[in-house]
Each structure stands twice: as C-alpha cells, then as structure tokens.
Short mmCIF file of C-alpha atoms in Angstrom, two decimals:
data_model
loop_
_atom_site.label_atom_id
_atom_site.label_comp_id
_atom_site.label_asym_id
_atom_site.label_seq_id
_atom_site.Cartn_x
_atom_site.Cartn_y
_atom_site.Cartn_z
CA MET A 1 128.26 127.37 125.73
CA ASP A 2 128.79 128.03 121.56
CA ALA A 3 126.49 128.33 118.70
CA ILE A 4 126.41 124.87 117.98
CA ASP A 5 125.62 123.35 121.59
CA GLU A 6 122.70 126.00 120.68
CA LYS A 7 121.78 124.64 117.73
CA ILE A 8 121.61 121.31 119.83
CA ILE A 9 119.85 122.74 122.46
CA ALA A 10 117.18 123.85 119.88
CA GLU A 11 116.80 121.10 117.84
CA LEU A 12 116.81 118.82 121.24
CA THR A 13 113.82 120.64 122.18
CA ARG A 14 111.98 120.27 119.24
CA ASN A 15 112.62 116.22 118.97
CA ALA A 16 114.39 115.51 122.37
CA ARG A 17 114.45 111.34 121.03
CA VAL A 18 116.46 113.14 117.50
CA SER A 19 119.21 110.19 116.73
CA HIS A 20 123.17 111.58 116.61
CA SER A 21 123.03 110.50 113.39
CA GLU A 22 120.35 113.31 112.30
CA LEU A 23 121.18 115.53 114.63
CA ALA A 24 124.90 115.44 113.41
CA GLY A 25 123.66 116.30 110.07
CA LYS A 26 121.66 119.12 111.18
CA VAL A 27 124.17 120.83 113.30
CA LEU A 28 127.03 119.67 110.14
CA LEU A 29 129.09 117.82 112.61
CA SER A 30 130.16 114.50 112.60
CA ARG A 31 128.14 112.12 115.01
CA ASN A 32 130.38 111.39 117.45
CA ALA A 33 131.18 114.79 117.73
CA VAL A 34 127.33 115.26 118.41
CA ARG A 35 127.28 113.11 120.84
CA GLN A 36 130.48 114.38 122.59
CA ARG A 37 128.73 117.09 122.81
CA VAL A 38 125.64 116.27 124.27
CA GLU A 39 127.29 114.17 126.77
CA ARG A 40 128.99 117.61 127.73
CA LEU A 41 125.87 119.24 127.77
CA GLU A 42 124.85 116.57 130.32
CA ARG A 43 127.13 117.06 132.81
CA GLN A 44 126.82 120.49 132.74
CA GLY A 45 123.39 119.94 133.44
CA HIS A 46 121.90 121.80 130.36
CA ILE A 47 120.27 118.45 129.60
CA ALA A 48 119.08 116.63 132.29
CA GLY A 49 116.40 113.10 132.00
CA TYR A 50 115.59 114.38 128.22
CA THR A 51 114.57 117.60 129.64
CA ILE A 52 116.05 120.70 128.10
CA VAL A 53 116.94 123.11 130.93
CA ARG A 54 117.89 126.51 129.84
CA ALA A 55 119.30 129.31 131.62
CA GLY A 56 117.44 131.24 134.25
CA TYR A 57 114.46 128.35 133.49
CA ASP A 58 115.34 127.13 136.94
CA THR A 59 116.01 130.82 138.71
CA GLY A 60 112.52 131.75 138.38
CA ASP A 61 113.56 134.09 135.47
CA VAL A 62 111.49 132.46 132.81
CA VAL A 63 108.06 134.39 131.77
CA SER A 64 105.23 132.29 132.00
CA ALA A 65 101.56 133.33 131.04
CA LEU A 66 98.19 131.29 130.23
CA VAL A 67 96.94 131.69 126.92
CA LEU A 68 92.86 130.72 126.70
CA VAL A 69 91.93 129.86 123.06
CA HIS A 70 88.75 130.21 121.84
CA ARG A 71 88.20 128.92 118.15
CA GLN A 72 85.96 129.51 115.23
CA ASP A 73 84.73 126.36 114.34
CA ARG A 74 85.35 123.82 117.51
CA MET A 75 85.05 121.06 114.96
CA ARG A 76 88.14 122.23 113.15
CA GLY A 77 90.94 123.53 114.43
CA GLY A 78 93.17 120.98 113.61
CA ASP A 79 95.51 123.93 112.10
CA VAL A 80 95.75 125.73 114.98
CA LEU A 81 96.69 122.52 117.40
CA ALA A 82 99.29 121.83 114.68
CA ALA A 83 100.60 125.34 114.71
CA LEU A 84 100.65 125.61 118.18
CA LYS A 85 103.04 122.49 118.67
CA CYS A 86 105.56 124.07 116.66
CA ILE A 87 105.89 126.92 118.83
CA PRO A 88 109.00 125.86 121.41
CA GLU A 89 107.80 127.80 123.90
CA VAL A 90 104.44 125.98 124.45
CA VAL A 91 104.98 123.85 127.53
CA ILE A 92 101.17 122.63 127.45
CA CYS A 93 98.22 122.63 125.34
CA GLU A 94 95.29 121.33 126.14
CA ILE A 95 91.70 121.22 125.21
CA LEU A 96 89.08 121.92 127.11
CA SER A 97 85.23 122.18 127.81
CA GLY A 98 83.59 125.52 128.84
CA ASP A 99 83.54 128.80 127.42
CA PHE A 100 87.35 128.33 125.66
CA ASP A 101 88.28 125.93 123.57
CA ILE A 102 92.35 125.49 124.06
CA MET A 103 94.68 126.67 127.26
CA VAL A 104 98.23 126.95 126.51
CA ARG A 105 100.82 127.72 128.87
CA LEU A 106 103.73 129.38 127.88
CA GLU A 107 107.39 129.40 129.31
CA ALA A 108 109.63 131.91 127.82
CA ALA A 109 112.67 134.17 128.21
CA SER A 110 111.17 137.26 128.30
CA LEU A 111 107.50 138.82 128.13
CA GLU A 112 108.41 140.58 124.72
CA ARG A 113 108.78 137.09 123.84
CA VAL A 114 105.27 135.67 125.46
CA ARG A 115 103.94 139.07 123.75
CA GLY A 116 104.46 137.72 120.32
CA ILE A 117 103.57 134.51 120.95
CA ARG A 118 100.23 135.76 122.08
CA GLU A 119 100.19 138.01 118.57
CA ASP A 120 100.95 135.26 117.01
CA ILE A 121 98.38 132.54 118.57
CA ALA A 122 95.45 135.36 118.26
CA GLN A 123 96.37 135.97 114.65
CA MET A 124 96.14 132.64 113.51
CA PRO A 125 93.20 131.65 110.91
CA GLY A 126 90.11 129.72 113.07
CA VAL A 127 91.37 131.81 116.52
CA ARG A 128 88.43 133.76 117.34
CA ASP A 129 89.42 135.24 120.81
CA THR A 130 92.70 134.86 123.41
CA VAL A 131 92.48 135.52 126.82
CA THR A 132 96.26 135.75 128.59
CA ALA A 133 97.07 135.91 132.14
CA LEU A 134 101.04 135.74 133.24
CA THR A 135 102.14 134.07 136.26
CA LEU A 136 103.11 135.90 138.98
CA SER A 137 104.30 133.15 141.21
CA THR A 138 104.24 129.53 141.65
CA VAL A 139 103.11 127.76 144.35
CA VAL A 140 102.93 124.16 143.40
CA ASN A 141 105.05 122.65 140.45
CA ARG A 142 105.04 118.95 140.33
CA ARG A 143 106.93 117.05 137.60
CA ARG A 144 105.75 113.71 136.66
#
C-alpha cells in the first residue's frame, strides 16, 4: 500500500459509502483510478464487505478500550456526541442509563493513541468525568 491507498482507506473509514467520483476528488486521482485501487484493496483483503480492515487489527495487535463518559448536562450533550462521531477509532458510542451517560469503545493502533483520544474526550467541553478500561482479551466478538 502506498500513501494514496492510505488516503483512500482513511476516507472510506470516515464514510464507506462515498462515491468513487467524490473519493477521486479527495485523493486527486481520476474516478477510474480510484475504482481500480478500491478493487485491488478489496482483493488484497484491506476492504472486506464495506468494513475497513487495518493491518494488525485481525491479529490482535489493536488496542481496545472502553471509555465511560459522564457529561455535565445530560440534556445538552449533543456537542460531545458530534465530536465522538468524528474520531475514526471510535467503533461504538452508546448512550447509557445509570451513573455514566456515554460508553465509547475505542480500537486504535497503539496504547499511545488510546491515551491521546482519552485525554481529548476528557477535555471536551461538556464532559465532567471519564473512566477508562483497557481490554485485556476478547472472549466473544459476534459481528452482525
């Protein structure tokens, strides 16, 4: 994979349904060149069924963490949710009942990246507190 393939993967991670034309504009290639690259990435296993598969993610090299977020105001937390949607490593974001308001599951390439994201979340306006737990092992992982 070269730098353009990485850009294509990054754009597809943000929006897996982006058209080849729009993607071509973002990576500065023709629509046909983008289509050929996407097809090659599919053949090579980097893209599987609209799911981006990054190197190491299938071998357990990914670092997973759960971040429980307590907002300052449960009724006005839309900015926090909008910001979380923009973080590519956020794979699950759910609103909870109980002590915490939001549960975020992160999957990142390194512990350093998880730490950085956790710090970013903790400093977001509207976030009062966070609790973070690293995933040590996965017992069940059912993809639907």
